[in-house]
Amino acid sequence: MRKLAAWTLGLTAALGALYWWYAADSRMPADADFALDLAEMRRLADSLPGDKPGEIRYEKVTAFAFPGAMIVAGDAWAKQEMPVYAYQLVYPDHTAMIDAAMTRDLAKPDFMIPYFDEAAQHRVEAALERASFILITHEHSDHSGGVLQHPRLAALLPALRLTQVQLEHQQYMKPATVPTATFAGYQPLRYERMAAVAPGVVAVAAAGHTPGSQMVYVRQADGRELLFLGDVSWKRRNIAAQRERPRFVTEWLIGEDRHAVFGQLKTLHRLAGEAPGLKQVPGHDGEAIAELTAAGFLKAGFIQTGSP
Ligand SMILES: [Zn+2]
């Protein structure tokens, strides 16, 4: 009887330790860091001649439903909505895009809320065809799928600015796939740390969540600043609480560089204190998007005009 009690206690302790390690632990490593030169980012945004975007608009195409404990290590398991967005930069005489959301065939029902906005997806599809450039924050299909599965992908390639690293990691784009020949002769965006992509728009390399992850800094014509984080953080809470996704997600499901993401969360937290006017846009945070919309930093719904 005593043996059984000891065995049960030992097993409970082992399971508890495993649970803590894979689901709850999110200690910030002391040496985690990510270099982000704010002055240089702002300088690059001003470095190309021409008008900056007058407004930034978005479409919400669908949403995942993830347990909270998958989003922030140690949080409750109750499901939370993870909306999937595409963004449109509206210049005086043309438009551009950040991320392309996903098509219905990529939205696996198990992980989604039972909602897919066909009309919104069609607006994204049409906006992609008019965009003068298309930046993708990272390889994952809820960001890249809308463009990779686009019925007229070949026609979009001159505007599509996939980075060299993203192109080299197409396995991360699954289940979105493109025929191998599609990218023959394609010239990806190549840069080390930061690149001025267009007036007011700067790409910032941020490998970690995926190898080809990047943030996109946008300074609007009226001086408002946004930093699109891609999925460096899914929610604002990852940055505010300085807590990563749990290991069972980062190691088993995504295979992300956890240490690198911790460094980015640390730097973004510091940046929020140093530059409160620079609004950070997490990958899947409906509350953050609603607040930024109410404050005038973002506008709901794409416009359908712009250069053909
Ligand atoms: Zn995502």
Tab-separated table of C-alpha atoms and ligand atoms in Angstrom:
chain	number	residue	atom	x	y	z
A	1	MET	CA	0.000	0.000	0.000
A	2	ARG	CA	2.817	2.366	0.916
A	3	LYS	CA	4.568	1.448	-2.343
A	4	LEU	CA	1.475	2.333	-4.324
A	5	ALA	CA	1.190	5.695	-2.575
A	6	ALA	CA	4.828	6.490	-3.299
A	7	TRP	CA	4.405	5.432	-6.927
A	8	THR	CA	1.279	7.563	-7.342
A	9	LEU	CA	2.997	10.546	-5.762
A	10	GLY	CA	6.018	10.109	-8.009
A	11	LEU	CA	3.876	9.836	-11.130
A	12	THR	CA	1.864	12.903	-10.164
A	13	ALA	CA	5.044	14.892	-9.603
A	14	ALA	CA	6.460	13.754	-12.958
A	15	LEU	CA	3.266	14.649	-14.810
A	16	GLY	CA	3.157	17.986	-13.014
A	17	ALA	CA	6.730	18.756	-14.048
A	18	LEU	CA	5.970	17.791	-17.651
A	19	TYR	CA	2.858	19.960	-17.676
A	20	TRP	CA	4.796	22.890	-16.241
A	21	TRP	CA	7.596	22.521	-18.801
A	22	TYR	CA	5.411	22.132	-21.890
A	23	ALA	CA	2.330	24.196	-21.001
A	24	ALA	CA	3.089	26.737	-18.291
A	25	ASP	CA	6.751	27.726	-18.230
A	26	SER	CA	7.486	31.059	-19.885
A	27	ARG	CA	10.469	32.458	-18.066
A	28	MET	CA	12.163	35.218	-20.053
A	29	PRO	CA	15.759	34.127	-20.733
A	30	ALA	CA	18.150	36.705	-19.260
A	31	ASP	CA	20.190	36.879	-22.467
A	32	ALA	CA	17.222	37.126	-24.857
A	33	ASP	CA	17.467	40.263	-26.977
A	34	PHE	CA	16.514	41.656	-30.354
A	35	ALA	CA	18.223	44.684	-31.851
A	36	LEU	CA	15.703	47.189	-33.175
A	37	ASP	CA	17.040	50.608	-34.111
A	38	LEU	CA	14.015	52.907	-33.903
A	39	ALA	CA	15.870	55.956	-35.279
A	40	GLU	CA	17.104	53.970	-38.273
A	41	MET	CA	13.638	52.535	-38.894
A	42	ARG	CA	12.146	56.038	-38.922
A	43	ARG	CA	14.948	57.330	-41.133
A	44	LEU	CA	14.360	54.571	-43.688
A	45	ALA	CA	10.620	55.317	-43.727
A	46	ASP	CA	11.496	58.852	-44.869
A	47	SER	CA	14.257	57.775	-47.245
A	48	LEU	CA	12.219	57.117	-50.382
A	49	PRO	CA	10.622	60.044	-52.212
A	50	GLY	CA	6.861	60.171	-52.621
A	51	ASP	CA	3.662	60.325	-50.637
A	52	LYS	CA	3.213	58.075	-47.622
A	53	PRO	CA	0.030	56.044	-47.080
A	54	GLY	CA	-2.941	58.222	-46.162
A	55	GLU	CA	-4.729	55.405	-44.404
A	56	ILE	CA	-4.423	51.742	-43.507
A	57	ARG	CA	-7.452	49.488	-43.923
A	58	TYR	CA	-8.107	45.867	-43.045
A	59	GLU	CA	-10.357	42.940	-43.812
A	60	LYS	CA	-11.098	40.129	-41.383
A	61	VAL	CA	-11.559	36.980	-43.417
A	62	THR	CA	-11.941	34.269	-40.797
A	63	ALA	CA	-10.717	33.367	-37.319
A	64	PHE	CA	-9.073	30.533	-35.464
A	65	ALA	CA	-10.385	29.402	-32.103
A	66	PHE	CA	-7.391	28.575	-29.920
A	67	PRO	CA	-7.372	27.677	-26.230
A	68	GLY	CA	-5.926	30.618	-24.292
A	69	ALA	CA	-3.251	28.260	-22.967
A	70	MET	CA	-1.942	27.875	-26.551
A	71	ILE	CA	-1.589	31.608	-26.988
A	72	VAL	CA	0.050	32.571	-23.696
A	73	ALA	CA	1.865	29.902	-21.655
A	74	GLY	CA	0.093	29.320	-18.357
A	75	ASP	CA	-3.178	31.040	-19.318
A	76	ALA	CA	-6.599	29.393	-18.991
A	77	TRP	CA	-7.711	26.807	-21.572
A	78	ALA	CA	-10.958	28.583	-22.524
A	79	LYS	CA	-11.025	29.212	-26.269
A	80	GLN	CA	-10.245	32.635	-27.658
A	81	GLU	CA	-10.848	34.080	-31.084
A	82	MET	CA	-7.785	34.576	-33.282
A	83	PRO	CA	-8.998	36.687	-36.226
A	84	VAL	CA	-7.195	36.452	-39.564
A	85	TYR	CA	-6.536	39.800	-41.279
A	86	ALA	CA	-5.163	41.337	-44.432
A	87	TYR	CA	-4.121	45.012	-44.522
A	88	GLN	CA	-4.319	47.592	-47.282
A	89	LEU	CA	-2.114	50.693	-47.438
A	90	VAL	CA	-3.944	53.462	-49.262
A	91	TYR	CA	-1.669	55.917	-51.079
A	92	PRO	CA	-3.094	58.934	-52.954
A	93	ASP	CA	-2.921	57.167	-56.321
A	94	HIS	CA	-2.412	53.492	-55.566
A	95	THR	CA	-2.711	50.801	-52.906
A	96	ALA	CA	-0.434	48.158	-51.394
A	97	MET	CA	-0.898	45.185	-49.080
A	98	ILE	CA	0.528	43.671	-45.935
A	99	ASP	CA	-0.442	40.003	-45.646
A	100	ALA	CA	-3.128	38.272	-47.672
A	101	ALA	CA	-5.117	36.242	-45.080
A	102	MET	CA	-6.210	32.838	-46.339
A	103	THR	CA	-8.586	31.091	-48.714
A	104	ARG	CA	-11.426	28.870	-47.529
A	105	ASP	CA	-9.729	25.627	-48.538
A	106	LEU	CA	-6.816	26.480	-46.194
A	107	ALA	CA	-9.093	27.112	-43.219
A	108	LYS	CA	-9.168	23.719	-41.494
A	109	PRO	CA	-12.527	23.473	-39.684
A	110	ASP	CA	-11.041	21.893	-36.532
A	111	PHE	CA	-9.158	25.020	-35.579
A	112	MET	CA	-11.539	27.633	-36.938
A	113	ILE	CA	-14.618	29.269	-35.595
A	114	PRO	CA	-17.518	28.355	-37.919
A	115	TYR	CA	-17.249	31.559	-39.885
A	116	PHE	CA	-15.617	32.420	-43.150
A	117	ASP	CA	-16.384	35.755	-44.781
A	118	GLU	CA	-16.455	34.926	-48.501
A	119	ALA	CA	-17.139	38.547	-49.427
A	120	ALA	CA	-14.156	39.767	-47.397
A	121	GLN	CA	-11.940	37.111	-48.992
A	122	HIS	CA	-13.062	38.278	-52.439
A	123	ARG	CA	-12.238	41.866	-51.507
A	124	VAL	CA	-8.766	40.707	-50.445
A	125	GLU	CA	-8.396	38.783	-53.708
A	126	ALA	CA	-9.349	41.846	-55.734
A	127	ALA	CA	-7.129	44.167	-53.669
A	128	LEU	CA	-4.137	41.881	-54.235
A	129	GLU	CA	-4.589	42.315	-57.982
A	130	ARG	CA	-4.484	46.098	-57.680
A	131	ALA	CA	-1.657	46.330	-55.138
A	132	SER	CA	1.556	48.008	-56.273
A	133	PHE	CA	3.421	45.883	-53.737
A	134	ILE	CA	2.502	43.011	-51.416
A	135	LEU	CA	4.503	42.293	-48.266
A	136	ILE	CA	3.964	39.077	-46.313
A	137	THR	CA	4.928	39.086	-42.626
A	138	HIS	CA	5.781	35.373	-42.653
A	139	GLU	CA	5.406	32.094	-44.456
A	140	HIS	CA	2.382	30.646	-42.598
A	141	SER	CA	-0.656	30.084	-44.787
A	142	ASP	CA	-3.014	32.282	-42.728
A	143	HIS	CA	-0.859	35.213	-43.914
A	144	SER	CA	0.527	34.031	-47.254
A	145	GLY	CA	-2.291	31.715	-48.402
A	146	GLY	CA	-4.483	34.426	-49.908
A	147	VAL	CA	-1.756	35.279	-52.375
A	148	LEU	CA	-0.223	31.814	-52.895
A	149	GLN	CA	-3.627	30.267	-53.679
A	150	HIS	CA	-4.718	33.284	-55.726
A	151	PRO	CA	-6.283	32.223	-59.040
A	152	ARG	CA	-4.037	34.702	-60.859
A	153	LEU	CA	-0.840	34.320	-58.835
A	154	ALA	CA	1.436	34.655	-61.874
A	155	ALA	CA	0.045	38.131	-62.544
A	156	LEU	CA	0.732	39.153	-58.930
A	157	LEU	CA	4.398	38.132	-58.898
A	158	PRO	CA	5.753	41.513	-60.064
A	159	ALA	CA	4.122	43.141	-57.007
A	160	LEU	CA	4.691	40.294	-54.548
A	161	ARG	CA	7.741	41.032	-52.390
A	162	LEU	CA	8.422	37.698	-50.717
A	163	THR	CA	11.807	37.812	-49.036
A	164	GLN	CA	14.656	35.551	-50.003
A	165	VAL	CA	14.321	33.757	-46.647
A	166	GLN	CA	10.566	33.229	-47.100
A	167	LEU	CA	11.139	31.827	-50.572
A	168	GLU	CA	13.745	29.423	-49.182
A	169	HIS	CA	11.287	28.125	-46.563
A	170	GLN	CA	8.229	27.241	-48.614
A	171	GLN	CA	7.638	24.164	-46.422
A	172	TYR	CA	6.431	26.619	-43.748
A	173	MET	CA	3.694	27.784	-46.152
A	174	LYS	CA	1.862	24.437	-46.058
A	175	PRO	CA	-0.905	23.547	-46.606
A	176	ALA	CA	-0.620	26.368	-49.172
A	177	THR	CA	1.433	25.116	-52.081
A	178	VAL	CA	2.587	26.562	-55.371
A	179	PRO	CA	3.871	24.653	-58.385
A	180	THR	CA	7.690	24.604	-58.336
A	181	ALA	CA	7.931	26.425	-61.648
A	182	THR	CA	5.958	29.411	-60.334
A	183	PHE	CA	8.962	31.137	-58.830
A	184	ALA	CA	11.385	30.437	-61.670
A	185	GLY	CA	13.192	33.714	-62.292
A	186	TYR	CA	11.367	35.435	-59.414
A	187	GLN	CA	13.387	38.192	-57.744
A	188	PRO	CA	12.716	38.150	-53.995
A	189	LEU	CA	13.363	40.972	-51.567
A	190	ARG	CA	16.890	40.631	-50.168
A	191	TYR	CA	17.994	42.546	-47.088
A	192	GLU	CA	19.823	41.970	-43.835
A	193	ARG	CA	18.170	43.892	-41.012
A	194	MET	CA	15.856	46.525	-42.418
A	195	ALA	CA	14.820	47.679	-45.850
A	196	ALA	CA	12.887	50.700	-47.085
A	197	VAL	CA	10.263	49.102	-49.318
A	198	ALA	CA	8.187	52.133	-50.284
A	199	PRO	CA	7.573	55.651	-48.946
A	200	GLY	CA	6.684	55.226	-45.279
A	201	VAL	CA	7.166	51.435	-45.314
A	202	VAL	CA	10.101	49.540	-43.799
A	203	ALA	CA	10.582	45.770	-43.554
A	204	VAL	CA	12.347	44.599	-40.383
A	205	ALA	CA	13.792	41.076	-40.363
A	206	ALA	CA	12.589	39.186	-37.275
A	207	ALA	CA	13.398	35.492	-37.692
A	208	GLY	CA	12.038	33.381	-34.846
A	209	HIS	CA	8.360	32.479	-35.212
A	210	THR	CA	9.445	31.330	-38.679
A	211	PRO	CA	12.782	31.812	-40.449
A	212	GLY	CA	11.251	34.362	-42.821
A	213	SER	CA	9.316	36.387	-40.243
A	214	GLN	CA	9.512	40.142	-40.593
A	215	MET	CA	7.804	43.096	-38.997
A	216	VAL	CA	6.536	45.953	-41.143
A	217	TYR	CA	6.829	49.537	-39.939
A	218	VAL	CA	4.462	52.038	-41.536
A	219	ARG	CA	4.487	55.793	-41.089
A	220	GLN	CA	1.348	57.359	-42.473
A	221	ALA	CA	1.205	60.748	-44.211
A	222	ASP	CA	-0.084	62.382	-41.006
A	223	GLY	CA	2.844	60.974	-39.008
A	224	ARG	CA	0.975	58.141	-37.272
A	225	GLU	CA	3.174	55.101	-36.868
A	226	LEU	CA	2.322	51.411	-36.779
A	227	LEU	CA	4.466	48.320	-36.454
A	228	PHE	CA	2.860	45.183	-37.878
A	229	LEU	CA	4.324	42.355	-35.829
A	230	GLY	CA	3.170	39.402	-37.890
A	231	ASP	CA	3.018	36.500	-35.453
A	232	VAL	CA	5.960	37.522	-33.279
A	233	SER	CA	3.094	37.910	-30.845
A	234	TRP	CA	-0.420	36.651	-31.486
A	235	LYS	CA	-1.907	38.943	-28.842
A	236	ARG	CA	-0.851	42.156	-27.091
A	237	ARG	CA	-0.786	40.133	-23.911
A	238	ASN	CA	2.322	38.219	-25.041
A	239	ILE	CA	4.203	41.520	-24.964
A	240	ALA	CA	2.500	43.098	-21.943
A	241	ALA	CA	2.949	39.986	-19.779
A	242	GLN	CA	6.279	39.079	-21.455
A	243	ARG	CA	5.009	35.542	-21.976
A	244	GLU	CA	5.641	33.374	-25.026
A	245	ARG	CA	3.433	30.649	-26.438
A	246	PRO	CA	3.904	27.430	-24.466
A	247	ARG	CA	6.536	24.866	-25.477
A	248	PHE	CA	3.961	22.354	-26.702
A	249	VAL	CA	3.069	24.941	-29.338
A	250	THR	CA	6.497	26.397	-30.110
A	251	GLU	CA	8.316	23.036	-30.137
A	252	TRP	CA	5.725	20.504	-31.264
A	253	LEU	CA	3.322	22.451	-33.473
A	254	ILE	CA	5.291	25.352	-34.948
A	255	GLY	CA	8.960	24.532	-34.475
A	256	GLU	CA	9.826	28.136	-33.753
A	257	ASP	CA	13.031	29.658	-32.389
A	258	ARG	CA	11.708	30.322	-28.916
A	259	HIS	CA	14.783	32.180	-27.722
A	260	ALA	CA	14.610	34.593	-30.653
A	261	VAL	CA	10.908	35.292	-30.059
A	262	PHE	CA	11.578	35.972	-26.375
A	263	GLY	CA	14.167	38.569	-27.438
A	264	GLN	CA	11.601	40.200	-29.714
A	265	LEU	CA	8.949	40.244	-26.960
A	266	LYS	CA	11.468	41.892	-24.641
A	267	THR	CA	12.430	44.558	-27.193
A	268	LEU	CA	8.809	45.269	-28.163
A	269	HIS	CA	7.927	45.735	-24.508
A	270	ARG	CA	10.760	48.236	-24.129
A	271	LEU	CA	9.716	49.942	-27.373
A	272	ALA	CA	6.131	50.325	-26.127
A	273	GLY	CA	7.501	52.272	-23.153
A	274	GLU	CA	9.938	54.372	-25.184
A	275	ALA	CA	7.619	55.141	-28.092
A	276	PRO	CA	4.004	54.881	-26.911
A	277	GLY	CA	2.802	56.678	-30.054
A	278	LEU	CA	4.125	53.857	-32.226
A	279	LYS	CA	1.252	51.375	-32.225
A	280	GLN	CA	2.130	47.693	-32.338
A	281	VAL	CA	-0.213	45.425	-34.292
A	282	PRO	CA	-0.126	41.786	-33.119
A	283	GLY	CA	-0.973	38.979	-35.535
A	284	HIS	CA	-4.384	37.880	-34.272
A	285	ASP	CA	-5.748	40.299	-31.669
A	286	GLY	CA	-9.308	41.486	-32.297
A	287	GLU	CA	-9.333	43.777	-29.253
A	288	ALA	CA	-6.139	45.510	-30.344
A	289	ILE	CA	-7.522	46.001	-33.848
A	290	ALA	CA	-10.806	47.381	-32.468
A	291	GLU	CA	-8.932	49.901	-30.294
A	292	LEU	CA	-6.654	50.970	-33.130
A	293	THR	CA	-9.726	51.395	-35.321
A	294	ALA	CA	-11.488	53.518	-32.685
A	295	ALA	CA	-8.329	55.643	-32.354
A	296	GLY	CA	-8.178	56.194	-36.125
A	297	PHE	CA	-4.960	54.271	-36.799
A	298	LEU	CA	-6.792	51.644	-38.844
A	299	LYS	CA	-10.010	51.616	-40.861
A	300	ALA	CA	-12.331	48.662	-41.363
A	301	GLY	CA	-12.918	47.451	-44.921
A	302	PHE	CA	-10.807	47.751	-48.077
A	303	ILE	CA	-11.420	50.426	-50.644
A	304	GLN	CA	-12.035	49.091	-54.112
A	305	THR	CA	-10.481	51.902	-56.118
A	306	GLY	CA	-6.802	52.405	-56.892
A	307	SER	CA	-4.519	51.739	-59.808
A	308	PRO	CA	-5.630	48.736	-61.848
B	1	ZN	ZN	-0.942	33.772	-38.053
